[in-house]
XYZ file of C-alpha atoms in Angstrom:
455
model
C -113.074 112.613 25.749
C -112.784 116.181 26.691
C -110.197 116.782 23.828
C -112.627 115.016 21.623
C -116.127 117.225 22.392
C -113.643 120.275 22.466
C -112.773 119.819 18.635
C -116.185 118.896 17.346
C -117.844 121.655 18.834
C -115.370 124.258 17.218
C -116.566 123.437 13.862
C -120.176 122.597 14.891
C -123.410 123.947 16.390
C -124.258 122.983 19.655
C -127.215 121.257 18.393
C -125.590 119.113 16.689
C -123.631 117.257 19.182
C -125.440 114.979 21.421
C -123.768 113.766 24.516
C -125.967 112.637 27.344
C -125.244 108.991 28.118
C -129.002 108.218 27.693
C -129.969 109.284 24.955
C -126.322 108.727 22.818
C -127.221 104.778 23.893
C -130.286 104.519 22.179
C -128.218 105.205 18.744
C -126.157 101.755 19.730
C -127.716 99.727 17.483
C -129.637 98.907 14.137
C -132.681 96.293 14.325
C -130.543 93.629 14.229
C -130.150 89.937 16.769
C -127.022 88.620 17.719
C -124.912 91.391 17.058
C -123.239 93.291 20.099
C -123.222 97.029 19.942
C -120.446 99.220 22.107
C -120.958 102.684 23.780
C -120.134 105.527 21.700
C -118.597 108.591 22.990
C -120.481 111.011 21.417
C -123.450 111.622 18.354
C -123.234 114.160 15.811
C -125.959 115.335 13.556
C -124.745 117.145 10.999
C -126.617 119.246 8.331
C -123.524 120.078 5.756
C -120.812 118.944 4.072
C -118.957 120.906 5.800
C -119.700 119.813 9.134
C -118.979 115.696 8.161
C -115.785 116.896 6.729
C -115.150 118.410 10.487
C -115.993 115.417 12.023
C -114.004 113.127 9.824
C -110.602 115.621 10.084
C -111.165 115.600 14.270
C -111.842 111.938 14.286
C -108.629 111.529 12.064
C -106.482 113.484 14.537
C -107.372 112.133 17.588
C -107.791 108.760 16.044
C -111.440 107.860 17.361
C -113.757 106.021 14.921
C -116.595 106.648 13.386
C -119.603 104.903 12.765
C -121.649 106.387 10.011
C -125.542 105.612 10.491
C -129.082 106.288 8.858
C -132.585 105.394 10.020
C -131.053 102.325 11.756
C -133.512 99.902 10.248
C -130.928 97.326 8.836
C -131.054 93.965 10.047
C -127.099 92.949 10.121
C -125.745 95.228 12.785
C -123.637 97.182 10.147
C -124.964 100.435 12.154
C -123.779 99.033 15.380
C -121.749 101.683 17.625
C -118.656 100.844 18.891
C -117.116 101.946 21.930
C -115.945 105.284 21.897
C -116.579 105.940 18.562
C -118.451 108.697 16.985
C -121.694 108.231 15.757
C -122.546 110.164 13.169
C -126.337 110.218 12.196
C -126.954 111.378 9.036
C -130.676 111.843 9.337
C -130.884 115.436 9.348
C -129.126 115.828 5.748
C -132.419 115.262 4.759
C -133.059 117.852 1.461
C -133.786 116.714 -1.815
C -131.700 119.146 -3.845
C -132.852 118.196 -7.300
C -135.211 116.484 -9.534
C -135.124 116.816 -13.025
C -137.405 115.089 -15.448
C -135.474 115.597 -18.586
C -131.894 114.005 -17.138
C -134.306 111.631 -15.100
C -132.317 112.169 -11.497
C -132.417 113.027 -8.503
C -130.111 114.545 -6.495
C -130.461 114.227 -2.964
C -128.576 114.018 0.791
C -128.271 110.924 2.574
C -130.966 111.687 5.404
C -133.859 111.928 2.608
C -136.476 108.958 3.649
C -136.828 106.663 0.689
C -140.877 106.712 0.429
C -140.464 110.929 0.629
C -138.235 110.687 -2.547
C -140.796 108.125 -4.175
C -144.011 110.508 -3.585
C -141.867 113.605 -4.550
C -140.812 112.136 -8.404
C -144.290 110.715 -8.380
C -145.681 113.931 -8.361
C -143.536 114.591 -11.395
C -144.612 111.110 -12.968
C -141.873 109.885 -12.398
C -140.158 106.533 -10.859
C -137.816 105.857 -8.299
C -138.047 101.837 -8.032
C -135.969 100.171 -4.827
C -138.507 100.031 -2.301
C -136.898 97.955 0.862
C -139.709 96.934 2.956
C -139.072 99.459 5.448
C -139.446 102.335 3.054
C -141.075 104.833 4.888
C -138.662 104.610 7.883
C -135.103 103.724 5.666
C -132.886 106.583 4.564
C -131.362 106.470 0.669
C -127.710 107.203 2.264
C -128.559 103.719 4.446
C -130.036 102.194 1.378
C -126.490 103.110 -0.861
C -124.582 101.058 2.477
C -126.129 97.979 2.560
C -126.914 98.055 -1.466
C -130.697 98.067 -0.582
C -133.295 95.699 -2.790
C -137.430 95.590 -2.387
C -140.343 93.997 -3.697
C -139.559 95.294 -7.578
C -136.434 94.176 -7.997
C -137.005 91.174 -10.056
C -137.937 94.223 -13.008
C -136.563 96.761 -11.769
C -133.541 96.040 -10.328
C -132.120 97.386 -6.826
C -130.337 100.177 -5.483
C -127.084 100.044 -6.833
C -128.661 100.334 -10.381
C -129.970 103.666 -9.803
C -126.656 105.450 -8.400
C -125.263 107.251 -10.910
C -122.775 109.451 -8.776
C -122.284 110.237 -5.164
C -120.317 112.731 -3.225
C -118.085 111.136 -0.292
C -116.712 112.715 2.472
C -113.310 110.502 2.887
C -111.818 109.341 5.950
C -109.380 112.464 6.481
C -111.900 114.559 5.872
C -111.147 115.440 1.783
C -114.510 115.265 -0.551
C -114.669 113.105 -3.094
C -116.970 113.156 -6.336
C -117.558 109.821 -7.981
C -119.815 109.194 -11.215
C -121.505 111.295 -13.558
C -125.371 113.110 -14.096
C -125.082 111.733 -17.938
C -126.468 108.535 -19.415
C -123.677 106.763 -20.067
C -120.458 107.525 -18.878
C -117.559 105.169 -18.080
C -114.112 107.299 -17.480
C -111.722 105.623 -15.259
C -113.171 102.434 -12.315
C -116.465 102.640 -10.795
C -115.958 104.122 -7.546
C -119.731 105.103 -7.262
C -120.328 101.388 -7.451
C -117.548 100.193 -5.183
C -119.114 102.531 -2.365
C -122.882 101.062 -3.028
C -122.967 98.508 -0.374
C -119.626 99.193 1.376
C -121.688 100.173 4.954
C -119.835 103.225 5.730
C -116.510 101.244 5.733
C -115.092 103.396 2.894
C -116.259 106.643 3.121
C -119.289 108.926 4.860
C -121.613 109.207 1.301
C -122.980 113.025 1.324
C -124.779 113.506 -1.564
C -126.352 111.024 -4.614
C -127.304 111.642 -8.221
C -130.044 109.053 -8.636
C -131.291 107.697 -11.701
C -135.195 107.989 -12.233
C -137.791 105.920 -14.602
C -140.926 106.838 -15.811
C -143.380 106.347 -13.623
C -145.149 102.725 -14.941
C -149.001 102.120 -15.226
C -150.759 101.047 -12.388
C -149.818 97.228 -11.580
C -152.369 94.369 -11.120
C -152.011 91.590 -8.679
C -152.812 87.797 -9.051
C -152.421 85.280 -6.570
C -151.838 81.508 -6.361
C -152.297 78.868 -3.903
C -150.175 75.622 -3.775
C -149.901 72.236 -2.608
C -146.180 72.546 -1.863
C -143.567 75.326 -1.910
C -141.911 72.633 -4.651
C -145.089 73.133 -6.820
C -144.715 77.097 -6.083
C -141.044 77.345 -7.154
C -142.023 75.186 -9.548
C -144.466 78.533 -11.116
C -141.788 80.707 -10.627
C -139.251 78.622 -12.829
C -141.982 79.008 -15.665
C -143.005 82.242 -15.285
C -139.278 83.215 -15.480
C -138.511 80.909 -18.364
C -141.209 82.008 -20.831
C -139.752 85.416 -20.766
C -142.283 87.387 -18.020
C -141.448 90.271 -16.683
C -143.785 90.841 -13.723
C -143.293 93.650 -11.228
C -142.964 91.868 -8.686
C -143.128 88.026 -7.672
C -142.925 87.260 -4.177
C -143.471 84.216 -2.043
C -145.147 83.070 1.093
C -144.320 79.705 3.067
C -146.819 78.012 5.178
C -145.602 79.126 8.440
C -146.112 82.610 7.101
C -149.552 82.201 6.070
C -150.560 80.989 8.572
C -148.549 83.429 10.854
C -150.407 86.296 8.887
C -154.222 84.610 9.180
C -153.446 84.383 13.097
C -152.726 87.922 12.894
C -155.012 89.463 10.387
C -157.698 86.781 9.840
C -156.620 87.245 5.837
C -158.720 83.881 5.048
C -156.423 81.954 3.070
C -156.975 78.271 3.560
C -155.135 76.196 6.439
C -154.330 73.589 3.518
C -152.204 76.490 1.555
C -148.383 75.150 1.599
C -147.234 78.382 -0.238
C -148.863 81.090 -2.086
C -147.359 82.844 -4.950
C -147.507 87.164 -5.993
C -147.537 87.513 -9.031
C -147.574 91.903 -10.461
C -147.231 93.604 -13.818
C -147.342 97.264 -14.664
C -147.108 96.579 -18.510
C -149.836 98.377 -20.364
C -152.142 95.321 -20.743
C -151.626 93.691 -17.017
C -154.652 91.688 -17.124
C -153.263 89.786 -20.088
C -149.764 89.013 -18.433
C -151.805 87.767 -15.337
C -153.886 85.621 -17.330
C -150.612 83.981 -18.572
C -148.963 83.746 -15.392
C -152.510 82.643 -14.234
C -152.146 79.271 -17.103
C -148.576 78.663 -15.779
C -149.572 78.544 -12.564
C -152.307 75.838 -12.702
C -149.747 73.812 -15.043
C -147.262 73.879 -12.239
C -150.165 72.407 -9.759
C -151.624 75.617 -8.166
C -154.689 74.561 -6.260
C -156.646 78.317 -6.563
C -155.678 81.479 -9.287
C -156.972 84.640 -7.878
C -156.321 87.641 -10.043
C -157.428 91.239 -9.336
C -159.603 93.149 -10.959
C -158.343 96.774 -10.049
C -156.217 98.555 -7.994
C -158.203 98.198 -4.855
C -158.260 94.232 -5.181
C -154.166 94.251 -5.820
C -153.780 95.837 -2.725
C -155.877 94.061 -0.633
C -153.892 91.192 -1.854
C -150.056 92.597 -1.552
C -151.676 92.635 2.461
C -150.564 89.430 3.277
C -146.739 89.642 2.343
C -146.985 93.397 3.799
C -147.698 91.666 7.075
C -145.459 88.766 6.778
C -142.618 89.925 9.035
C -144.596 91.481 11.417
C -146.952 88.391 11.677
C -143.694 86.389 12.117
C -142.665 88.468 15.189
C -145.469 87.697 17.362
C -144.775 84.278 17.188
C -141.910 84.166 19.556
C -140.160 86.702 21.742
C -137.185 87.505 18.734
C -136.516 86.877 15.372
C -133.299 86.907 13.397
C -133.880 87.359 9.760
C -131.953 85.645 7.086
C -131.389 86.970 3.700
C -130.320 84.521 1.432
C -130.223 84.636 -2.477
C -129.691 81.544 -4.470
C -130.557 81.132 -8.020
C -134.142 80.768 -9.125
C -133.758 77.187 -10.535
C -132.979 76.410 -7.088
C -135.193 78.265 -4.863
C -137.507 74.710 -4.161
C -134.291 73.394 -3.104
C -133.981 76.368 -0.255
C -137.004 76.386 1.255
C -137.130 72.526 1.504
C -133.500 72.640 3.490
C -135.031 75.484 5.242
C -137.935 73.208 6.258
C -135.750 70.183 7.436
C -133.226 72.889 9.528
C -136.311 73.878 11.022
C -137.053 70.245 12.183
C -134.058 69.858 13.028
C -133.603 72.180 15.726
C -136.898 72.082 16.856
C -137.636 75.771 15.893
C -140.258 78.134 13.551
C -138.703 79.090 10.765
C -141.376 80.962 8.103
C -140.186 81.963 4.792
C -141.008 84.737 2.497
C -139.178 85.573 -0.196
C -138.194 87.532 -3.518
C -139.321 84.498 -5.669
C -138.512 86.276 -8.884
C -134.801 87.404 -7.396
C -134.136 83.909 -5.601
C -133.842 85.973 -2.668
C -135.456 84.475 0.469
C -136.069 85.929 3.809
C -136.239 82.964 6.175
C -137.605 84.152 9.588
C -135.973 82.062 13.069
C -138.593 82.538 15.575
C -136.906 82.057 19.029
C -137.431 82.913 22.689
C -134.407 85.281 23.769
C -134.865 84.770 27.253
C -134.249 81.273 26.589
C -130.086 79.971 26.533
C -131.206 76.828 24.495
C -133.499 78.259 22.156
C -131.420 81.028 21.412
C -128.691 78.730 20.843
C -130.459 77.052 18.499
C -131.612 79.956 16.729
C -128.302 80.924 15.972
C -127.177 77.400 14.923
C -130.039 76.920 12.679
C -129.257 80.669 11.030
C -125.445 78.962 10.093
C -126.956 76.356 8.698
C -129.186 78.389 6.514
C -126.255 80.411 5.043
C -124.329 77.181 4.477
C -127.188 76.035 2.583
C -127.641 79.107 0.436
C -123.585 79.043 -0.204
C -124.070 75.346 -1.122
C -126.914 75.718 -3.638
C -124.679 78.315 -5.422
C -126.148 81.051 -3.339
C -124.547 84.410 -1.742
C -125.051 85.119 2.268
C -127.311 88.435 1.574
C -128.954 89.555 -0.943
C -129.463 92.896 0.106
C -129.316 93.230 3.680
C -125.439 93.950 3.837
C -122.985 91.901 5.852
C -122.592 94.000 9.142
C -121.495 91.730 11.674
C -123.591 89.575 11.732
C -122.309 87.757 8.582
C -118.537 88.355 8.776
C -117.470 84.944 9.113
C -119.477 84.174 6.520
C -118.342 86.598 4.201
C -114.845 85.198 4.258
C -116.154 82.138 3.356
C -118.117 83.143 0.195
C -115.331 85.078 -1.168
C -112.486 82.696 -0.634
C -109.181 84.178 0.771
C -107.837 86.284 -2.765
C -110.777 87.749 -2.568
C -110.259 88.676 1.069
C -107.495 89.628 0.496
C -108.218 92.207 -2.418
C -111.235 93.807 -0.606
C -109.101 94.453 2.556
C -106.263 96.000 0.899
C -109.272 98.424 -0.977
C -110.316 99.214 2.834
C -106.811 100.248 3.590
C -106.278 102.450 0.356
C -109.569 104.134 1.437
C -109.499 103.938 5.250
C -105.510 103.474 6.049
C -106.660 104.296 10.013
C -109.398 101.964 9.951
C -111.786 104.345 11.856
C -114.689 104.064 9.084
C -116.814 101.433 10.836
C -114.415 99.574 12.466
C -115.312 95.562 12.937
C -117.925 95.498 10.124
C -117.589 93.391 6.951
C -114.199 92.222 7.780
């Protein structure tokens, strides 16, 4: 340990190193249930290149590893410490270095907060779409890790779409430039893409060239109630099939609605199985809703609300704003799923989500990416309870096997951490184990990068 501090601190300020046991503990762990987190010997903030490429050439010598973290809002433990491992925070590499509105990128550090990039091209009119939920907390270094998604995605599209090029400091401490700032550009294999979604396992990210969009009209919102999540899916099927693009189409189960009126006294009807989100930004939204609005009441909706303005959208997008956090009071924990399957199947999830829930006796609520097939299912437990939280964890198995069953992949864009390794091996079947641990070892031959994650 004393070998260890003596190093860092000869290539860092003093500031930068944090090693009192109680506050280096509180940077154990990301948001995460069920996922153990170790002790780690020391955390460094860097603020340069320079300084990462320290850190990565002491941790090489001495053979300590390193776990690479942002904002620590993920939800599969992939920014979990280790014990005796350095933590490096990348929070305060936190300048945006460039935005240009002819190339259409931005080039920023990993620390820069995803919602402060947004309202900084927006300012420029322009458009920097993956929004995760937790946008105004999440870093765009965390977001490249776990391959980040949002509420736009079914137009839009999610983070990995929108790296052009990074800058990676590697695991012995050498930089590495993948990418390009151009348009198009395809000399030699697509590292950028390989490290999108790798959570730190491959290389500490240090800088991004980010593709931009113009910045779209103003959306409009509509929402529909249902009978059934069946009949709801059963919208989202249409929509999809008569060639709609909406901006965003998101669903709510019962047990979320009625999670969120507890909560927020939103007023939707006790009899509401399911309501549907429907968005567009095109230049004539009202029409688009108006369509989406007829498919809607074909596939059984029971009320077709559409907004009038911006004011009424919002007030709408409320409900699914507040569905996680009306989900949390309902029990003393939650572990949050993140299952994709495809869209012609999505009825077929949240009805096996439904019976797992009777089955173990527990509250699961759903919301989900309707558009994407990506669902969120919610396992409301009591941690202070051995049973429950038994159960809890059971039922979360059973929701991935479902997902993998219905031709469906274990996360959709919450990353793997650990809380989904088994699973992992099971959705890519042993070659492809095989493969993607032999690209670890090319990259990582030490295996200090995030030790115990994804693999």
């Amino acid at each position: 340990m004393d070998d260890l501090l003596a190093q860092l601190r000869a290539g860092l300020p003093a500031e930068a190193l944090i090693t009192d046991p109680d506050v280096t503990v509180s940077y154990a762990n990301d948001m995460a249930s069920f996922c153990e987190a170790g002790t780690p010997a020391v955390v460094v903030l860097p603020r340069t290149v320079e300084h990462v490429q320290h850190v990565m050439r002491t941790a090489t010598a001495l053979r300590v590893p390193v776990v690479p973290q942002g904002a620590r809002t993920g939800l599969s433990g992939a920014a979990n410490a280790s014990d005796g491992c350095i933590v490096l925070s990348l929070t305060k590499m936190d300048r945006i270095l460039e935005i240009n509105p002819v190339d259409r990128i931005a080039v920023v550090e990993p620390g820069v907060i995803n919602a402060t990039l947004s309202r900084a091209v927006g300012e420029q009119g322009l458009y920097y779409p993956p929004d995760p939920s937790s946008w105004e907390m999440c870093t765009i270094g965390g977001n490249i890790g776990t391959a980040s998604g949002g509420l736009c995605c079914v137009k839009y599209g999610v983070t990995a779409e929108y790296v052009l090029g990074l800058e990676v400091v590697l695991a012995d401490g050498r930089l590495l430039s993948t990418g390009r700032r151009t348009a198009k550009g395809v000399a030699g294999y697509d590292l950028t893409r390989l490290f999108v979604g790798s959570e730190g396992s491959l290389g500490i990210v240090v800088k991004a060239v980010l593709a931009l969009r113009p910045q779209p009209p103003q959306q409009l919102v509509l929402a529909a109630e249902f009978a059934s999540a069946a009949a709801a899916c059963d919208a989202v099927c249409r929509i999809m099939e008569r060639g709609h693009t909406p901006s965003l189409l998101e669903l709510m189960d019962r047990t979320t609605i009625r999670a969120v009126n507890a909560m927020a006294n939103m007023g939707l009807p006790d009899t509401t199985e399911a309501l549907l989100l429907a968005a567009f930004d095109t230049p004539d939204p009202a029409a688009d809703l108006a369509a989406v609005g007829e498919l809607c009441t074909a596939a059984g909706a029971t009320e077709v609300v559409p907004a009038e303005d911006a004011v009424e959208s919002e007030l709408l997008l409320q409900a699914r704003r507040l569905s996680l956090t009306a989900l949390e009071t309902i029990k003393s924990a939650t572990m949050i799923d993140d299952v994709c399957v495809p869209r012609s199947r999505l009825a077929e999830m949240l009805d096996g989500t439904a019976a797992i829930a009777g089955k173990y006796d527990l509250t699961i609520g759903v919301c989900a990416h309707a558009g994407d097939g990506n669902t969120h299912p919610v396992v409301c437990f009591d941690q202070a309870d051995p049973d429950e939280s038994r159960r809890a964890r059971e039922s979360f198995d059973e929701i991935m096997a479902l997902g993998l069953e219905l031709g469906g992949t274990i996360t959709g864009e919450h990353g793997v951490g650990t809380l989904k390794k088994e699973w992992l091996s099971r959705e890519l079947g042993p070659v492809g184990l095989e493969l993607q641990r032999g690209i670890k070892r090319t990259f990582d031959p030490l295996g200090l990068l995030n030790p115990g994650k994804l693999f």
